[in-house]
PDB file of C-alpha atoms in Angstrom:
ATOM      1  CA  MET A   1     -29.635 -15.648   1.950  1.00 84.00           C
ATOM      2  CA  SER A   2     -32.174 -13.766   4.024  1.00 82.00           C
ATOM      3  CA  ALA A   3     -32.291 -10.628   1.624  1.00 83.00           C
ATOM      4  CA  LEU A   4     -33.316 -13.119  -1.151  1.00 92.00           C
ATOM      5  CA  ASP A   5     -35.412 -15.485   0.744  1.00 91.00           C
ATOM      6  CA  ALA A   6     -37.572 -12.713   2.018  1.00 90.00           C
ATOM      7  CA  SER A   7     -38.746 -12.036  -1.634  1.00 94.00           C
ATOM      8  CA  LEU A   8     -39.201 -15.777  -2.331  1.00 94.00           C
ATOM      9  CA  PRO A   9     -41.886 -17.094   0.259  1.00 93.00           C
ATOM     10  CA  GLN A  10     -42.417 -20.347  -1.683  1.00 92.00           C
ATOM     11  CA  GLY A  11     -38.906 -21.146  -2.532  1.00 91.00           C
ATOM     12  CA  PHE A  12     -36.732 -21.204  -5.668  1.00 93.00           C
ATOM     13  CA  PRO A  13     -37.113 -23.312  -8.820  1.00 94.00           C
ATOM     14  CA  ARG A  14     -34.026 -25.392  -9.813  1.00 94.00           C
ATOM     15  CA  ASN A  15     -34.525 -25.054 -13.521  1.00 96.00           C
ATOM     16  CA  ALA A  16     -33.992 -21.064 -13.665  1.00 97.00           C
ATOM     17  CA  PHE A  17     -31.390 -19.158 -15.527  1.00 98.00           C
ATOM     18  CA  VAL A  18     -30.996 -16.079 -13.399  1.00 97.00           C
ATOM     19  CA  LEU A  19     -29.457 -12.709 -14.432  1.00 97.00           C
ATOM     20  CA  VAL A  20     -27.918 -10.589 -11.792  1.00 96.00           C
ATOM     21  CA  SER A  21     -28.013  -7.106 -13.158  1.00 95.00           C
ATOM     22  CA  SER A  22     -25.852  -4.637 -11.038  1.00 95.00           C
ATOM     23  CA  GLU A  23     -24.512  -1.211 -10.969  1.00 94.00           C
ATOM     24  CA  PRO A  24     -20.746  -0.726 -10.232  1.00 93.00           C
ATOM     25  CA  GLY A  25     -20.162  -0.697  -6.507  1.00 93.00           C
ATOM     26  CA  THR A  26     -23.008  -3.075  -5.386  1.00 95.00           C
ATOM     27  CA  ARG A  27     -20.641  -5.888  -4.880  1.00 93.00           C
ATOM     28  CA  ASP A  28     -22.279  -8.366  -7.343  1.00 93.00           C
ATOM     29  CA  ARG A  29     -19.277 -10.682  -7.220  1.00 93.00           C
ATOM     30  CA  ALA A  30     -19.749 -10.948  -3.482  1.00 95.00           C
ATOM     31  CA  LEU A  31     -23.196 -12.089  -4.153  1.00 96.00           C
ATOM     32  CA  GLY A  32     -22.096 -14.707  -6.524  1.00 96.00           C
ATOM     33  CA  ALA A  33     -19.559 -15.945  -3.879  1.00 96.00           C
ATOM     34  CA  GLU A  34     -22.178 -16.119  -1.287  1.00 96.00           C
ATOM     35  CA  LEU A  35     -24.466 -18.266  -3.576  1.00 96.00           C
ATOM     36  CA  VAL A  36     -21.439 -20.557  -4.212  1.00 98.00           C
ATOM     37  CA  TRP A  37     -20.729 -20.939  -0.452  1.00 97.00           C
ATOM     38  CA  ARG A  38     -24.244 -21.610   0.608  1.00 96.00           C
ATOM     39  CA  SER A  39     -24.460 -24.408  -1.959  1.00 97.00           C
ATOM     40  CA  LEU A  40     -21.252 -25.938  -0.710  1.00 97.00           C
ATOM     41  CA  GLU A  41     -22.383 -25.672   2.852  1.00 96.00           C
ATOM     42  CA  ARG A  42     -25.360 -27.709   1.767  1.00 95.00           C
ATOM     43  CA  GLY A  43     -23.136 -30.331   0.180  1.00 96.00           C
ATOM     44  CA  GLU A  44     -23.970 -29.512  -3.330  1.00 97.00           C
ATOM     45  CA  PRO A  45     -21.316 -29.165  -6.083  1.00 98.00           C
ATOM     46  CA  VAL A  46     -20.624 -25.831  -7.896  1.00 98.00           C
ATOM     47  CA  VAL A  47     -18.975 -24.738 -11.132  1.00 98.00           C
ATOM     48  CA  VAL A  48     -17.730 -21.220 -11.371  1.00 98.00           C
ATOM     49  CA  VAL A  49     -17.071 -19.729 -14.850  1.00 98.00           C
ATOM     50  CA  SER A  50     -14.703 -16.828 -14.444  1.00 97.00           C
ATOM     51  CA  PHE A  51     -14.158 -14.186 -17.233  1.00 96.00           C
ATOM     52  CA  GLN A  52     -12.769 -11.522 -14.947  1.00 94.00           C
ATOM     53  CA  GLU A  53     -10.349 -13.058 -12.497  1.00 93.00           C
ATOM     54  CA  PRO A  54      -7.625 -15.865 -12.587  1.00 91.00           C
ATOM     55  CA  PRO A  55      -8.319 -18.993 -10.580  1.00 93.00           C
ATOM     56  CA  SER A  56      -6.229 -17.841  -7.612  1.00 92.00           C
ATOM     57  CA  ALA A  57      -8.079 -14.521  -7.353  1.00 92.00           C
ATOM     58  CA  VAL A  58     -11.450 -16.499  -7.387  1.00 96.00           C
ATOM     59  CA  VAL A  59     -10.296 -18.599  -4.419  1.00 96.00           C
ATOM     60  CA  GLN A  60      -8.959 -15.317  -2.640  1.00 94.00           C
ATOM     61  CA  GLN A  61     -12.312 -13.637  -2.876  1.00 94.00           C
ATOM     62  CA  PHE A  62     -13.929 -16.315  -0.676  1.00 96.00           C
ATOM     63  CA  LEU A  63     -11.103 -16.256   1.780  1.00 95.00           C
ATOM     64  CA  THR A  64     -11.518 -12.418   2.104  1.00 94.00           C
ATOM     65  CA  LEU A  65     -15.035 -13.203   3.195  1.00 95.00           C
ATOM     66  CA  ASP A  66     -13.880 -15.731   5.685  1.00 96.00           C
ATOM     67  CA  TRP A  67     -15.301 -18.633   3.596  1.00 97.00           C
ATOM     68  CA  ASN A  68     -12.697 -21.361   3.322  1.00 97.00           C
ATOM     69  CA  VAL A  69     -13.217 -23.075  -0.033  1.00 97.00           C
ATOM     70  CA  ILE A  70      -9.936 -24.939  -0.215  1.00 96.00           C
ATOM     71  CA  PRO A  71     -11.231 -28.224   1.279  1.00 96.00           C
ATOM     72  CA  TYR A  72     -14.025 -28.103  -1.183  1.00 97.00           C
ATOM     73  CA  LEU A  73     -11.375 -27.516  -4.038  1.00 96.00           C
ATOM     74  CA  GLU A  74      -9.444 -30.555  -2.911  1.00 94.00           C
ATOM     75  CA  ARG A  75     -12.549 -32.804  -2.810  1.00 94.00           C
ATOM     76  CA  GLY A  76     -13.595 -31.692  -6.204  1.00 94.00           C
ATOM     77  CA  MET A  77     -16.801 -30.073  -4.925  1.00 97.00           C
ATOM     78  CA  LEU A  78     -15.869 -26.850  -6.638  1.00 97.00           C
ATOM     79  CA  ARG A  79     -14.798 -26.503 -10.161  1.00 97.00           C
ATOM     80  CA  ILE A  80     -13.472 -23.419 -11.999  1.00 97.00           C
ATOM     81  CA  VAL A  81     -13.795 -22.850 -15.652  1.00 98.00           C
ATOM     82  CA  ASP A  82     -10.992 -20.326 -16.456  1.00 96.00           C
ATOM     83  CA  CYS A  83     -11.788 -17.955 -19.148  1.00 96.00           C
ATOM     84  CA  PHE A  84      -9.400 -15.329 -17.926  1.00 94.00           C
ATOM     85  CA  THR A  85      -5.832 -16.558 -18.320  1.00 90.00           C
ATOM     86  CA  TYR A  86      -5.917 -16.824 -22.008  1.00 88.00           C
ATOM     87  CA  ARG A  87      -4.892 -13.118 -21.930  1.00 84.00           C
ATOM     88  CA  LEU A  88      -1.553 -14.085 -20.788  1.00 78.00           C
ATOM     89  CA  ASP A  89       0.642 -15.780 -23.290  1.00 66.00           C
ATOM     90  CA  GLY A  90       3.299 -18.360 -22.181  1.00 59.00           C
ATOM     91  CA  GLN A  91       5.730 -15.687 -21.169  1.00 57.00           C
ATOM     92  CA  GLY A  92       3.095 -13.703 -19.398  1.00 59.00           C
ATOM     93  CA  ARG A  93       1.979 -16.653 -17.504  1.00 62.00           C
ATOM     94  CA  ASP A  94       5.612 -17.201 -16.297  1.00 63.00           C
ATOM     95  CA  ARG A  95       5.801 -13.648 -15.245  1.00 68.00           C
ATOM     96  CA  LEU A  96       2.691 -13.854 -13.222  1.00 68.00           C
ATOM     97  CA  PHE A  97       3.955 -16.887 -11.304  1.00 67.00           C
ATOM     98  CA  ASP A  98       7.316 -15.533 -10.745  1.00 70.00           C
ATOM     99  CA  ARG A  99       5.805 -12.425  -9.297  1.00 74.00           C
ATOM    100  CA  MET A 100       3.555 -14.294  -6.774  1.00 77.00           C
ATOM    101  CA  ASP A 101       4.424 -14.244  -3.207  1.00 80.00           C
ATOM    102  CA  GLU A 102       4.283 -17.552  -1.337  1.00 87.00           C
ATOM    103  CA  TRP A 103       0.662 -17.251  -0.322  1.00 88.00           C
ATOM    104  CA  ASN A 104      -0.625 -16.496  -3.872  1.00 85.00           C
ATOM    105  CA  ALA A 105       1.495 -19.280  -5.262  1.00 86.00           C
ATOM    106  CA  TYR A 106      -0.097 -21.644  -2.716  1.00 90.00           C
ATOM    107  CA  LEU A 107      -3.573 -20.601  -3.805  1.00 90.00           C
ATOM    108  CA  SER A 108      -2.631 -21.033  -7.437  1.00 88.00           C
ATOM    109  CA  ASP A 109      -1.459 -24.591  -6.745  1.00 90.00           C
ATOM    110  CA  VAL A 110      -4.545 -25.386  -4.708  1.00 91.00           C
ATOM    111  CA  ALA A 111      -6.862 -24.035  -7.618  1.00 93.00           C
ATOM    112  CA  ARG A 112      -4.914 -25.687 -10.442  1.00 91.00           C
ATOM    113  CA  GLU A 113      -6.377 -29.309  -9.878  1.00 92.00           C
ATOM    114  CA  ALA A 114      -9.946 -28.016  -9.824  1.00 95.00           C
ATOM    115  CA  THR A 115      -9.551 -25.574 -12.854  1.00 96.00           C
ATOM    116  CA  THR A 116     -10.329 -26.227 -16.516  1.00 96.00           C
ATOM    117  CA  THR A 117      -8.742 -23.602 -18.830  1.00 94.00           C
ATOM    118  CA  VAL A 118     -10.432 -22.301 -21.902  1.00 96.00           C
ATOM    119  CA  ARG A 119      -7.727 -21.569 -24.454  1.00 93.00           C
ATOM    120  CA  ASP A 120      -9.914 -19.334 -26.678  1.00 94.00           C
ATOM    121  CA  PRO A 121     -13.023 -17.714 -24.908  1.00 94.00           C
ATOM    122  CA  SER A 122     -14.273 -16.130 -28.135  1.00 94.00           C
ATOM    123  CA  ASP A 123     -15.021 -19.674 -29.318  1.00 95.00           C
ATOM    124  CA  ILE A 124     -18.286 -20.249 -27.320  1.00 95.00           C
ATOM    125  CA  GLY A 125     -18.346 -23.835 -28.471  1.00 95.00           C
ATOM    126  CA  GLU A 126     -15.187 -24.479 -26.402  1.00 97.00           C
ATOM    127  CA  ILE A 127     -16.654 -22.722 -23.320  1.00 97.00           C
ATOM    128  CA  GLY A 128     -19.839 -24.819 -23.601  1.00 96.00           C
ATOM    129  CA  ASN A 129     -17.803 -28.022 -23.869  1.00 97.00           C
ATOM    130  CA  LYS A 130     -15.545 -27.178 -20.917  1.00 97.00           C
ATOM    131  CA  LEU A 131     -18.746 -26.303 -18.796  1.00 97.00           C
ATOM    132  CA  ASP A 132     -20.462 -29.517 -19.838  1.00 97.00           C
ATOM    133  CA  ASN A 133     -17.272 -31.624 -18.854  1.00 96.00           C
ATOM    134  CA  ALA A 134     -17.121 -29.902 -15.581  1.00 96.00           C
ATOM    135  CA  LEU A 135     -20.766 -30.819 -14.836  1.00 97.00           C
ATOM    136  CA  GLU A 136     -20.130 -34.424 -15.992  1.00 95.00           C
ATOM    137  CA  ALA A 137     -17.265 -34.823 -13.785  1.00 92.00           C
ATOM    138  CA  ARG A 138     -19.506 -34.260 -10.923  1.00 92.00           C
ATOM    139  CA  GLU A 139     -22.571 -35.953 -12.390  1.00 93.00           C
ATOM    140  CA  MET A 140     -24.436 -32.689 -11.559  1.00 97.00           C
ATOM    141  CA  VAL A 141     -28.195 -33.536 -12.294  1.00 97.00           C
ATOM    142  CA  ASP A 142     -30.791 -31.847  -9.944  1.00 96.00           C
ATOM    143  CA  GLU A 143     -28.187 -30.615  -7.611  1.00 96.00           C
ATOM    144  CA  GLY A 144     -25.516 -27.811  -7.441  1.00 97.00           C
ATOM    145  CA  ILE A 145     -25.390 -24.520  -9.201  1.00 98.00           C
ATOM    146  CA  VAL A 146     -23.428 -22.797 -11.849  1.00 98.00           C
ATOM    147  CA  VAL A 147     -22.130 -19.212 -11.508  1.00 98.00           C
ATOM    148  CA  ILE A 148     -21.088 -17.045 -14.405  1.00 98.00           C
ATOM    149  CA  ASP A 149     -19.220 -13.934 -13.111  1.00 96.00           C
ATOM    150  CA  SER A 150     -19.794 -11.624 -16.104  1.00 95.00           C
ATOM    151  CA  LEU A 151     -21.860 -12.007 -19.286  1.00 95.00           C
ATOM    152  CA  THR A 152     -20.857  -8.407 -19.787  1.00 94.00           C
ATOM    153  CA  GLU A 153     -17.319  -9.522 -20.451  1.00 94.00           C
ATOM    154  CA  LEU A 154     -18.450 -12.470 -22.644  1.00 95.00           C
ATOM    155  CA  GLY A 155     -20.271  -9.668 -24.691  1.00 93.00           C
ATOM    156  CA  THR A 156     -17.111  -7.942 -25.477  1.00 93.00           C
ATOM    157  CA  LEU A 157     -15.312 -11.198 -26.760  1.00 94.00           C
ATOM    158  CA  VAL A 158     -17.885 -12.501 -29.288  1.00 94.00           C
ATOM    159  CA  GLN A 159     -20.320 -11.250 -31.734  1.00 94.00           C
ATOM    160  CA  PRO A 160     -23.907 -10.442 -30.380  1.00 91.00           C
ATOM    161  CA  VAL A 161     -25.463 -13.493 -32.209  1.00 93.00           C
ATOM    162  CA  GLN A 162     -22.969 -15.756 -30.720  1.00 95.00           C
ATOM    163  CA  ALA A 163     -23.433 -14.241 -27.160  1.00 94.00           C
ATOM    164  CA  TYR A 164     -27.253 -14.777 -27.448  1.00 95.00           C
ATOM    165  CA  ASP A 165     -26.808 -18.391 -28.565  1.00 95.00           C
ATOM    166  CA  PHE A 166     -24.561 -19.150 -25.685  1.00 96.00           C
ATOM    167  CA  VAL A 167     -26.929 -17.967 -23.177  1.00 96.00           C
ATOM    168  CA  LYS A 168     -29.871 -19.760 -24.763  1.00 96.00           C
ATOM    169  CA  ASP A 169     -27.821 -22.933 -25.140  1.00 97.00           C
ATOM    170  CA  VAL A 170     -26.785 -22.991 -21.518  1.00 97.00           C
ATOM    171  CA  ARG A 171     -30.240 -22.303 -20.452  1.00 97.00           C
ATOM    172  CA  ALA A 172     -31.546 -25.146 -22.490  1.00 97.00           C
ATOM    173  CA  ASP A 173     -28.690 -27.571 -21.673  1.00 97.00           C
ATOM    174  CA  VAL A 174     -27.911 -26.858 -18.062  1.00 98.00           C
ATOM    175  CA  CYS A 175     -31.148 -25.375 -16.499  1.00 98.00           C
ATOM    176  CA  LYS A 176     -33.674 -27.251 -18.469  1.00 97.00           C
ATOM    177  CA  GLY A 177     -31.789 -30.440 -19.280  1.00 97.00           C
ATOM    178  CA  ARG A 178     -29.949 -30.981 -15.943  1.00 97.00           C
ATOM    179  CA  PHE A 179     -32.170 -28.984 -13.558  1.00 97.00           C
ATOM    180  CA  VAL A 180     -29.252 -27.058 -12.459  1.00 98.00           C
ATOM    181  CA  PRO A 181     -29.844 -23.327 -11.878  1.00 98.00           C
ATOM    182  CA  VAL A 182     -27.504 -20.751 -13.367  1.00 98.00           C
ATOM    183  CA  PHE A 183     -26.616 -17.327 -11.855  1.00 98.00           C
ATOM    184  CA  ALA A 184     -24.887 -14.919 -14.377  1.00 97.00           C
ATOM    185  CA  GLY A 185     -23.650 -11.536 -13.471  1.00 96.00           C
ATOM    186  CA  ALA A 186     -23.895  -8.422 -15.748  1.00 95.00           C
ATOM    187  CA  THR A 187     -22.849  -4.913 -14.953  1.00 93.00           C
ATOM    188  CA  ILE A 188     -25.073  -1.832 -16.143  1.00 88.00           C
ATOM    189  CA  GLY A 189     -22.688   0.627 -17.975  1.00 72.00           C
ATOM    190  CA  GLY A 190     -19.901  -1.898 -18.188  1.00 48.00           C
ATOM    191  CA  GLY A 191     -17.990  -2.783 -21.389  1.00 46.00           C
ATOM    192  CA  GLY A 192     -21.124  -4.193 -22.979  1.00 44.00           C
ATOM    193  CA  GLY A 193     -22.824  -0.930 -22.908  1.00 47.00           C
ATOM    194  CA  GLY A 194     -25.964   0.271 -20.850  1.00 53.00           C
ATOM    195  CA  GLY A 195     -29.154  -1.286 -19.667  1.00 63.00           C
ATOM    196  CA  ASP A 196     -30.547  -1.949 -23.178  1.00 74.00           C
ATOM    197  CA  ALA A 197     -27.379  -3.743 -24.408  1.00 84.00           C
ATOM    198  CA  PHE A 198     -26.484  -7.455 -24.119  1.00 90.00           C
ATOM    199  CA  PRO A 199     -27.233  -9.248 -21.772  1.00 89.00           C
ATOM    200  CA  HIS A 200     -29.817  -6.813 -20.406  1.00 88.00           C
ATOM    201  CA  ASP A 201     -31.856  -6.993 -23.528  1.00 89.00           C
ATOM    202  CA  LEU A 202     -32.336 -10.905 -22.970  1.00 89.00           C
ATOM    203  CA  THR A 203     -34.574 -10.269 -19.889  1.00 86.00           C
ATOM    204  CA  TYR A 204     -37.444 -11.808 -21.781  1.00 88.00           C
ATOM    205  CA  VAL A 205     -35.332 -15.157 -22.027  1.00 90.00           C
ATOM    206  CA  MET A 206     -34.170 -15.094 -18.471  1.00 95.00           C
ATOM    207  CA  ASP A 207     -36.191 -17.050 -16.053  1.00 97.00           C
ATOM    208  CA  GLY A 208     -35.126 -14.788 -13.231  1.00 96.00           C
ATOM    209  CA  LEU A 209     -34.025 -11.182 -12.752  1.00 96.00           C
ATOM    210  CA  VAL A 210     -32.125  -9.923  -9.678  1.00 97.00           C
ATOM    211  CA  GLU A 211     -31.330  -6.239  -9.587  1.00 96.00           C
ATOM    212  CA  LEU A 212     -28.663  -4.497  -7.588  1.00 97.00           C
ATOM    213  CA  ARG A 213     -28.509  -0.686  -7.386  1.00 96.00           C
ATOM    214  CA  LEU A 214     -27.088   2.312  -5.351  1.00 96.00           C
ATOM    215  CA  ASN A 215     -29.838   4.578  -3.916  1.00 95.00           C
ATOM    216  CA  ASP A 216     -28.758   8.084  -2.618  1.00 93.00           C
ATOM    217  CA  ASP A 217     -32.351   9.171  -1.714  1.00 92.00           C
ATOM    218  CA  LEU A 218     -32.592   7.268   1.485  1.00 90.00           C
ATOM    219  CA  VAL A 219     -29.779   8.716   3.610  1.00 90.00           C
ATOM    220  CA  ALA A 220     -28.196  12.274   2.991  1.00 88.00           C
ATOM    221  CA  ASP A 221     -24.755  12.009   1.270  1.00 89.00           C
ATOM    222  CA  THR A 222     -24.835   8.207   1.535  1.00 92.00           C
ATOM    223  CA  LEU A 223     -25.120   5.508  -1.202  1.00 94.00           C
ATOM    224  CA  ILE A 224     -27.331   2.584   0.164  1.00 96.00           C
ATOM    225  CA  LYS A 225     -26.988  -0.753  -1.649  1.00 96.00           C
ATOM    226  CA  GLN A 226     -30.381  -2.295  -2.485  1.00 96.00           C
ATOM    227  CA  VAL A 227     -31.379  -5.660  -3.949  1.00 97.00           C
ATOM    228  CA  ARG A 228     -34.731  -6.743  -5.596  1.00 96.00           C
ATOM    229  CA  ILE A 229     -35.915  -9.859  -7.365  1.00 97.00           C
ATOM    230  CA  ARG A 230     -37.994  -8.462 -10.319  1.00 95.00           C
ATOM    231  CA  LYS A 231     -39.138 -11.691 -11.689  1.00 95.00           C
ATOM    232  CA  LEU A 232     -38.669 -15.392 -11.336  1.00 96.00           C
ATOM    233  CA  ASN A 233     -40.601 -17.839 -13.585  1.00 95.00           C
ATOM    234  CA  GLY A 234     -42.482 -20.475 -11.642  1.00 92.00           C
ATOM    235  CA  ALA A 235     -42.253 -18.782  -8.138  1.00 94.00           C
ATOM    236  CA  LEU A 236     -44.094 -16.317  -6.102  1.00 95.00           C
ATOM    237  CA  VAL A 237     -42.081 -13.171  -5.860  1.00 96.00           C
ATOM    238  CA  VAL A 238     -42.350 -10.096  -3.585  1.00 95.00           C
ATOM    239  CA  PRO A 239     -40.556  -7.490  -5.703  1.00 95.00           C
ATOM    240  CA  GLU A 240     -39.431  -5.118  -2.909  1.00 95.00           C
ATOM    241  CA  TRP A 241     -36.234  -3.247  -2.773  1.00 96.00           C
ATOM    242  CA  ARG A 242     -34.196  -4.124   0.370  1.00 95.00           C
ATOM    243  CA  ALA A 243     -31.208  -2.377   1.713  1.00 96.00           C
ATOM    244  CA  TYR A 244     -28.125  -4.722   2.344  1.00 96.00           C
ATOM    245  CA  GLU A 245     -24.330  -4.574   3.178  1.00 94.00           C
ATOM    246  CA  TYR A 246     -21.726  -7.240   3.014  1.00 93.00           C
ATOM    247  CA  THR A 247     -19.774  -8.519   6.004  1.00 92.00           C
ATOM    248  CA  SER A 248     -17.283 -11.311   6.573  1.00 91.00           C
ATOM    249  CA  ARG A 249     -18.792 -14.771   7.398  1.00 91.00           C
ATOM    250  CA  LEU A 250     -22.397 -13.397   7.439  1.00 93.00           C
ATOM    251  CA  GLY A 251     -22.378 -12.238   3.816  1.00 93.00           C
ATOM    252  CA  MET A 252     -25.239 -10.223   2.452  1.00 94.00           C
ATOM    253  CA  VAL A 253     -27.046  -8.668   5.635  1.00 93.00           C
ATOM    254  CA  PRO A 254     -30.368  -6.898   5.008  1.00 93.00           C
ATOM    255  CA  PHE A 255     -31.173  -3.755   7.028  1.00 92.00           C
ATOM    256  CA  ASP A 256     -33.721  -0.884   7.370  1.00 91.00           C
ATOM    257  CA  PRO A 257     -32.095   2.463   6.911  1.00 89.00           C
ATOM    258  CA  ALA A 258     -34.970   4.190   8.622  1.00 84.00           C
ATOM    259  CA  GLU A 259     -34.637   2.133  11.587  1.00 85.00           C
ATOM    260  CA  GLU A 260     -30.958   2.630  11.724  1.00 79.00           C
ATOM    261  CA  MET A 261     -31.271   6.301  11.526  1.00 76.00           C
ATOM    262  CA  ALA A 262     -33.840   6.262  14.295  1.00 77.00           C
ATOM    263  CA  ASP A 263     -31.648   4.258  16.472  1.00 72.00           C
ATOM    264  CA  ASP A 264     -28.719   6.522  15.899  1.00 66.00           C
ATOM    265  CA  GLY A 265     -30.757   9.525  16.664  1.00 61.00           C
ATOM    266  CA  GLY A 266     -32.153   8.133  19.783  1.00 51.00           C
ATOM    267  CA  GLU A 267     -28.756   7.327  21.117  1.00 50.00           C
ATOM    268  CA  GLU A 268     -27.496  10.724  20.360  1.00 50.00           C
ATOM    269  CA  GLY A 269     -30.497  12.376  22.018  1.00 47.00           C
ATOM    270  CA  ALA A 270     -29.973  10.150  25.128  1.00 45.00           C
ATOM    271  CA  ALA A 271     -26.265  11.064  25.262  1.00 47.00           C
ATOM    272  CA  SER A 272     -27.137  14.836  24.888  1.00 49.00           C
ATOM    273  CA  ASP A 273     -29.794  14.565  27.874  1.00 49.00           C
ATOM    274  CA  ALA A 274     -27.077  12.937  29.951  1.00 48.00           C
ATOM    275  CA  ASP A 275     -24.652  15.531  29.150  1.00 53.00           C
ATOM    276  CA  GLU A 276     -27.041  18.317  30.113  1.00 52.00           C
ATOM    277  CA  ALA A 277     -27.984  16.563  33.400  1.00 48.00           C
ATOM    278  CA  GLU A 278     -24.285  16.184  34.275  1.00 52.00           C
ATOM    279  CA  ALA A 279     -23.558  19.815  33.539  1.00 51.00           C
ATOM    280  CA  SER A 280     -26.542  20.814  35.753  1.00 50.00           C
ATOM    281  CA  ALA A 281     -25.318  18.597  38.527  1.00 49.00           C
ATOM    282  CA  ASP A 282     -21.861  20.159  38.181  1.00 54.00           C
ATOM    283  CA  GLY A 283     -23.224  23.531  38.590  1.00 51.00           C
ATOM    284  CA  GLU A 284     -25.335  22.761  41.643  1.00 48.00           C
ATOM    285  CA  GLU A 285     -22.214  21.277  43.350  1.00 48.00           C
ATOM    286  CA  GLY A 286     -20.187  24.412  42.672  1.00 49.00           C
ATOM    287  CA  ALA A 287     -22.772  26.697  44.281  1.00 47.00           C
ATOM    288  CA  PRO A 288     -22.667  26.619  48.155  1.00 47.00           C
ATOM    289  CA  GLU A 289     -26.012  26.267  49.878  1.00 48.00           C
ATOM    290  CA  GLU A 290     -27.501  28.232  52.813  1.00 45.00           C
ATOM    291  CA  GLY A 291     -26.529  25.625  55.236  1.00 43.00           C
ATOM    292  CA  ASP A 292     -22.888  25.648  53.940  1.00 46.00           C
ATOM    293  CA  ARG A 293     -22.758  29.539  54.631  1.00 42.00           C
ATOM    294  CA  ALA A 294     -24.024  29.082  58.242  1.00 39.00           C
ATOM    295  CA  ASP A 295     -21.606  26.327  58.874  1.00 45.00           C
ATOM    296  CA  ALA A 296     -18.764  28.589  57.679  1.00 41.00           C
ATOM    297  CA  GLY A 297     -19.834  31.316  60.044  1.00 42.00           C
ATOM    298  CA  GLU A 298     -19.942  28.980  63.113  1.00 42.00           C
ATOM    299  CA  ASP A 299     -16.406  27.940  62.231  1.00 45.00           C
ATOM    300  CA  GLY A 300     -14.975  31.345  63.257  1.00 44.00           C
ATOM    301  CA  ASP A 301     -14.972  32.834  59.661  1.00 47.00           C
ATOM    302  CA  ALA A 302     -17.420  35.687  60.048  1.00 43.00           C
ATOM    303  CA  ALA A 303     -19.575  36.359  56.964  1.00 45.00           C
ATOM    304  CA  PRO A 304     -18.722  39.330  55.053  1.00 45.00           C
ATOM    305  CA  ASP A 305     -21.799  41.357  55.954  1.00 48.00           C
ATOM    306  CA  GLU A 306     -21.682  40.320  59.729  1.00 45.00           C
ATOM    307  CA  PRO A 307     -21.761  43.601  61.818  1.00 44.00           C
ATOM    308  CA  THR A 308     -18.996  44.338  64.265  1.00 44.00           C
ATOM    309  CA  PRO A 309     -20.257  44.239  67.963  1.00 44.00           C
ATOM    310  CA  ALA A 310     -21.070  47.716  69.420  1.00 42.00           C
ATOM    311  CA  GLY A 311     -18.197  49.476  71.313  1.00 42.00           C
ATOM    312  CA  GLU A 312     -15.606  47.307  69.692  1.00 44.00           C
ATOM    313  CA  SER A 313     -13.562  47.961  66.562  1.00 41.00           C
ATOM    314  CA  ALA A 314     -11.930  45.665  64.247  1.00 41.00           C
ATOM    315  CA  THR A 315      -8.513  46.911  65.197  1.00 41.00           C
ATOM    316  CA  ALA A 316      -9.082  46.315  68.811  1.00 42.00           C
ATOM    317  CA  ASP A 317     -10.317  42.983  68.205  1.00 45.00           C
ATOM    318  CA  ARG A 318      -7.094  41.951  66.350  1.00 43.00           C
ATOM    319  CA  SER A 319      -4.716  43.689  68.852  1.00 44.00           C
ATOM    320  CA  PRO A 320      -2.584  41.154  70.827  1.00 45.00           C
ATOM    321  CA  PRO A 321      -3.329  41.178  74.524  1.00 46.00           C
ATOM    322  CA  ASP A 322      -1.070  43.395  76.959  1.00 47.00           C
ATOM    323  CA  GLY A 323       1.931  41.943  78.537  1.00 41.00           C
TER     324      GLY A 323
END
């Protein structure tokens, strides 16, 4: 991911727990999806812990970005720990499946074999056990990654002490014990509170901190998405804000707003100059030149100010001959 690689000239340590702290509208889940996709492309397994979406929606998110994860689900390379569908009781699940169209039902079937469902996400012990089972199933040691879509959502389900213990336990067991990095999302101003609430007050524990924000100072009347790696223990970091946007297939694409504005201005200026030149040319074509006036006189159409020959009148000139 070029926007992140540019800030990590010496690479990324495998034993890091990274918090991705984001403002609403910065597409933090797309960032998580790209981390998953790049790992799968390298042939590394991935476990996704989803608090905010059912498994079919997790798969749909990849397909929306033109990343086909279905073969990886079928091969067991991608595992989903489902902490969402507990919200639907038995009758609610039946209604959910009954309302699905053929495509969503297919995605649900594809994801089912690769999904482990957590019956009670308020029990952090169950979440930890299901995560550990998913890692064991792929024998994930020193390969692959874990992506947790929302620690903010976890903070709304359990007591603060339990939430802190969960983060510290996962960091110890997964990152330090297995050398598998964890990327966990957290939204500023979400259900868990502002920038000083869980999990943002755990930055001293986190090995890495990636920040996503919206900046309205770069371009008038426009919110520009920016990313910065604030810290990453054990790695050289260039903590610069970089503007980015998300596109299908390419994922996170960094760009320079100043250069984009300059290019747009240059094109508009060139177009304006071309329009002025064309208008000038049209004006010159519409005005007859001296040579054109002379030619008109030779063709028999006398110029308006040409004098009548002496001794002859205009009437006499136009009268028909006798007889």
